[in-house]
mmCIF file of C-alpha atoms in Angstrom:
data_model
loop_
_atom_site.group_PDB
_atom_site.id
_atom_site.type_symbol
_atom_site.label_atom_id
_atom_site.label_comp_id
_atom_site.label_asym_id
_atom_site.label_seq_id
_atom_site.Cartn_x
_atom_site.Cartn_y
_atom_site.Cartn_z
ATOM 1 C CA UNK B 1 -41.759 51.157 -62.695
ATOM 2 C CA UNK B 2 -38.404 49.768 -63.797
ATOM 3 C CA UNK B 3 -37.726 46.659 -64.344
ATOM 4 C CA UNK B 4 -36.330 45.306 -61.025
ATOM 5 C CA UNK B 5 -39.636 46.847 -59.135
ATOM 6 C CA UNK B 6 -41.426 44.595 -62.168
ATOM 7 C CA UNK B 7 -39.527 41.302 -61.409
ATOM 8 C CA UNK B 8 -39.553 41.246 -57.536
ATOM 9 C CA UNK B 9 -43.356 42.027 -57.355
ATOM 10 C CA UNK B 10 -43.702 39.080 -59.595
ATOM 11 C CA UNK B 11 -41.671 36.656 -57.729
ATOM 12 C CA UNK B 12 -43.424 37.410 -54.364
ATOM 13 C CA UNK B 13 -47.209 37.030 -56.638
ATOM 14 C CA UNK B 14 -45.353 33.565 -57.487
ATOM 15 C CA UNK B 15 -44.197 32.704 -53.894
ATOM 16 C CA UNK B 16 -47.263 33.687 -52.388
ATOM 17 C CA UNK B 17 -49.469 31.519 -55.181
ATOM 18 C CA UNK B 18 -46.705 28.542 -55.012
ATOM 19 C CA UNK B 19 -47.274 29.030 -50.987
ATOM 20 C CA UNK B 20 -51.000 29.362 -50.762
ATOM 21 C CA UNK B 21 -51.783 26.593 -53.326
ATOM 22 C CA UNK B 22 -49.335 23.613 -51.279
ATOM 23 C CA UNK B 23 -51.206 24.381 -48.089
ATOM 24 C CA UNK B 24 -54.294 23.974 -49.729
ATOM 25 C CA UNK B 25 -53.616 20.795 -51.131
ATOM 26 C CA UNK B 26 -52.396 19.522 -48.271
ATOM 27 C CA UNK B 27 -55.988 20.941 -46.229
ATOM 28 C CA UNK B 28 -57.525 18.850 -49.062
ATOM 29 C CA UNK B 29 -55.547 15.586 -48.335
ATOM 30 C CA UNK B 30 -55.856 15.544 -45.029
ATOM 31 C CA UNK B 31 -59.370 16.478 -45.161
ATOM 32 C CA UNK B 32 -60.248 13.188 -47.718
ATOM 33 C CA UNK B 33 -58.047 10.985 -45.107
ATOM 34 C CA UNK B 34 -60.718 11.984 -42.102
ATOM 35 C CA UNK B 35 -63.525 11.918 -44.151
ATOM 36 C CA UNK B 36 -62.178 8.273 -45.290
ATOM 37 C CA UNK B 37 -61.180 7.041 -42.109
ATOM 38 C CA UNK B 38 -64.773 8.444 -40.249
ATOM 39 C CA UNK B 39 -67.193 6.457 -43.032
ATOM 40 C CA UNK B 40 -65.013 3.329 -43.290
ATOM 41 C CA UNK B 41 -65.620 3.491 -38.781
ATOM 42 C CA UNK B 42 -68.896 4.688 -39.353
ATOM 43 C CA UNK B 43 -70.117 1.501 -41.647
ATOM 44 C CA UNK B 44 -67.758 -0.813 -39.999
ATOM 45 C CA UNK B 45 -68.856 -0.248 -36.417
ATOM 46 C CA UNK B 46 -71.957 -0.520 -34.842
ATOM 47 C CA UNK B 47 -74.273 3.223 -34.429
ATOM 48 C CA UNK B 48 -74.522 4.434 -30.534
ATOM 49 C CA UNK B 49 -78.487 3.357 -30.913
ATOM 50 C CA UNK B 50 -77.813 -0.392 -31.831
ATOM 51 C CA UNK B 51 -74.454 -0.952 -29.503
ATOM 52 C CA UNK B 52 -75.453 -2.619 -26.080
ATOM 53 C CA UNK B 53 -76.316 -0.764 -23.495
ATOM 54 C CA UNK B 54 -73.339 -0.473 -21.143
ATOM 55 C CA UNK B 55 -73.433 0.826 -17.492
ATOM 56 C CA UNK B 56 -73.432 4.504 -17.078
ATOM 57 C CA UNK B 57 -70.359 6.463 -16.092
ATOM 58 C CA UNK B 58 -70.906 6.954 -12.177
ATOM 59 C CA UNK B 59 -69.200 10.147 -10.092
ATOM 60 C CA UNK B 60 -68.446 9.316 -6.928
ATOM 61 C CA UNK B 61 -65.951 11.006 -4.586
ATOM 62 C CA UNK B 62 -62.903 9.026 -6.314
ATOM 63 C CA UNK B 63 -63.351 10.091 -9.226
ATOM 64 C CA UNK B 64 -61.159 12.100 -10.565
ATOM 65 C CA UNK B 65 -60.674 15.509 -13.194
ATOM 66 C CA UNK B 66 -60.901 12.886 -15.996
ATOM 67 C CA UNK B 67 -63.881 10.864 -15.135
ATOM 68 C CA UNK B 68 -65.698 13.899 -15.168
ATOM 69 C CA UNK B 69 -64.538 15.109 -18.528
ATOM 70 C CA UNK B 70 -65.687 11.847 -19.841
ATOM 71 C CA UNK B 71 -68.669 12.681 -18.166
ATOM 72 C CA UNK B 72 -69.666 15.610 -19.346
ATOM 73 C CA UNK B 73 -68.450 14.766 -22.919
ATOM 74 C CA UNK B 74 -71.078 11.607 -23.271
ATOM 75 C CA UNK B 75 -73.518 14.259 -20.986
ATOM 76 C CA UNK B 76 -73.453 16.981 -23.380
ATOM 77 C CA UNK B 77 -76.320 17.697 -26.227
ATOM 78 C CA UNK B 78 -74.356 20.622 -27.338
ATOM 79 C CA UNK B 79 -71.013 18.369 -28.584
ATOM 80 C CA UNK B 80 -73.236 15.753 -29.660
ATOM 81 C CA UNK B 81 -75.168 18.190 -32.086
ATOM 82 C CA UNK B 82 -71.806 19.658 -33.740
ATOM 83 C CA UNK B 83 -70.729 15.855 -33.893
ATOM 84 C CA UNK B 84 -74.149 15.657 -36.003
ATOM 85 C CA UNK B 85 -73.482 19.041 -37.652
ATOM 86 C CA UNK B 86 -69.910 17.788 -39.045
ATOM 87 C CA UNK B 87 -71.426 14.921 -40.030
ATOM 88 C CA UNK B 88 -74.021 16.177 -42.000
ATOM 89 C CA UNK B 89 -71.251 18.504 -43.855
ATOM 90 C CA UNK B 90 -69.682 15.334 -44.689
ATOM 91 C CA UNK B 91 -72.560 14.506 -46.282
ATOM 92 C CA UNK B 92 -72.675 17.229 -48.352
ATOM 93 C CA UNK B 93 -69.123 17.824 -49.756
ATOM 94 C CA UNK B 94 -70.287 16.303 -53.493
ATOM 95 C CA UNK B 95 -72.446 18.894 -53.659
ATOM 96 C CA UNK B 96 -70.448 21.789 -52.978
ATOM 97 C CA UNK B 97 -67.776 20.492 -55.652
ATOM 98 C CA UNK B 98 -70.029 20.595 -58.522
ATOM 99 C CA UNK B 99 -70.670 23.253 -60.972
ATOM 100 C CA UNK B 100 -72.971 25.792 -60.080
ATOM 101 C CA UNK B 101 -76.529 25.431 -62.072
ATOM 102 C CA UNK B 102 -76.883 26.898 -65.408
ATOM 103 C CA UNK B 103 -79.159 29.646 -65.571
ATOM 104 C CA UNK B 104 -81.732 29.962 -68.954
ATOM 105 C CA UNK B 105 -83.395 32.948 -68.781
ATOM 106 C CA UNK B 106 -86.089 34.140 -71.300
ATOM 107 C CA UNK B 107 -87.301 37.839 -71.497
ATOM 108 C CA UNK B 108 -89.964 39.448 -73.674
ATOM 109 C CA UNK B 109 -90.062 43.191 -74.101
ATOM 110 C CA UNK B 110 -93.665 44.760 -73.728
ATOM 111 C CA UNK B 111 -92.152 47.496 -75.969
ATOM 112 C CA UNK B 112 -89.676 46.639 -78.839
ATOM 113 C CA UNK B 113 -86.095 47.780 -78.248
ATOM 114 C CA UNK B 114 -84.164 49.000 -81.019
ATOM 115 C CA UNK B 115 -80.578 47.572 -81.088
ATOM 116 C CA UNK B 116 -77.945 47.930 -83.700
ATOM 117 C CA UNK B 117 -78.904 45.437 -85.480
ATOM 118 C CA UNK B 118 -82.685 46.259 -85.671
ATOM 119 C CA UNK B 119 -85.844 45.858 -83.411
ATOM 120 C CA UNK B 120 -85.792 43.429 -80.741
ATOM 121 C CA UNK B 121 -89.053 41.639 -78.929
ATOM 122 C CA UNK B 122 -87.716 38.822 -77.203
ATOM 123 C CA UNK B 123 -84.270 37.565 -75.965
ATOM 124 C CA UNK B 124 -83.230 34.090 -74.762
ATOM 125 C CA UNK B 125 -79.954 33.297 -72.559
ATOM 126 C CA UNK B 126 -78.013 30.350 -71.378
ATOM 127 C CA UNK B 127 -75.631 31.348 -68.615
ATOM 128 C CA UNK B 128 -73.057 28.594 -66.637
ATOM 129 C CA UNK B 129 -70.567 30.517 -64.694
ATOM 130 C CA UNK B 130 -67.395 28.579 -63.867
ATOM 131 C CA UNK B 131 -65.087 29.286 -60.724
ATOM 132 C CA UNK B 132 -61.891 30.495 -61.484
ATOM 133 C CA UNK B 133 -59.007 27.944 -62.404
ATOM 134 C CA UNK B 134 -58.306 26.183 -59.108
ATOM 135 C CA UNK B 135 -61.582 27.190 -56.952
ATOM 136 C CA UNK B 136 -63.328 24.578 -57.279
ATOM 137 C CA UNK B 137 -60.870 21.946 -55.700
ATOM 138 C CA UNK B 138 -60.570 24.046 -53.231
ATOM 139 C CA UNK B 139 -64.368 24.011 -52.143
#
């Protein structure tokens, strides 16, 4: 390749990096505002068991294409379980960000195996992989 072909290909790798890595940051800060904003509503206000009971949403024939969307919105087990579902992911964002566990693995050889540097019988190992630079913000 000459040297032109060299340099464009590694401005677009840089564009496309530069590109991918601001929308992901931004993902990330709006994600932090939500989660923010829904736990400071969540603890402030009061949970749909404890709030008073308040008269149920009635269809009659004036009601109109919004009253039943309202309707079927407070009516439906289905949204209410992926409300639950996103709220249980919230929950476990801390998790996902951490390090993966360290792995210690111990191995004894019924037979001895003859290495380079002489016979071998048993063999520790202490393993941590890490995520490659960036990764695990994103998560």
């Amino acid at each position: 390749m000459d040297r032109w072909s060299v340099l464009s290909l590694l401005l677009v790798v840089c564009a496309v990096g530069v590109a991918l890595t601001v929308g992901c940051e931004r993902q990330h800060v709006w994600e932090t505002n939500l989660r923010r904003s829904y736990l400071e509503r969540s603890s402030s206000s009061l949970s749909r068991e404890d709030s008073p009971v308040e008269k149920p949403l009635e269809l009659g024939e004036k009601s109109e294409l919004s009253d039943y969307l309202v309707y079927a919105a407070l009516n439906n087990p289905g949204l209410e379980a992926a409300f639950n579902q996103w709220k249980a992911a919230l929950e476990r964002v801390p998790q996902v960000k951490a390090l993966p566990d360290p792995r210690f693995t111990y191995r004894y050889f019924i037979q001895e195996v003859e290495t380079r540097v002489g016979a071998q019988r048993q063999a520790f190992e202490l393993a941590q992989t890490f995520p490659w630079f960036g990764k695990l913000k994103l998560r």
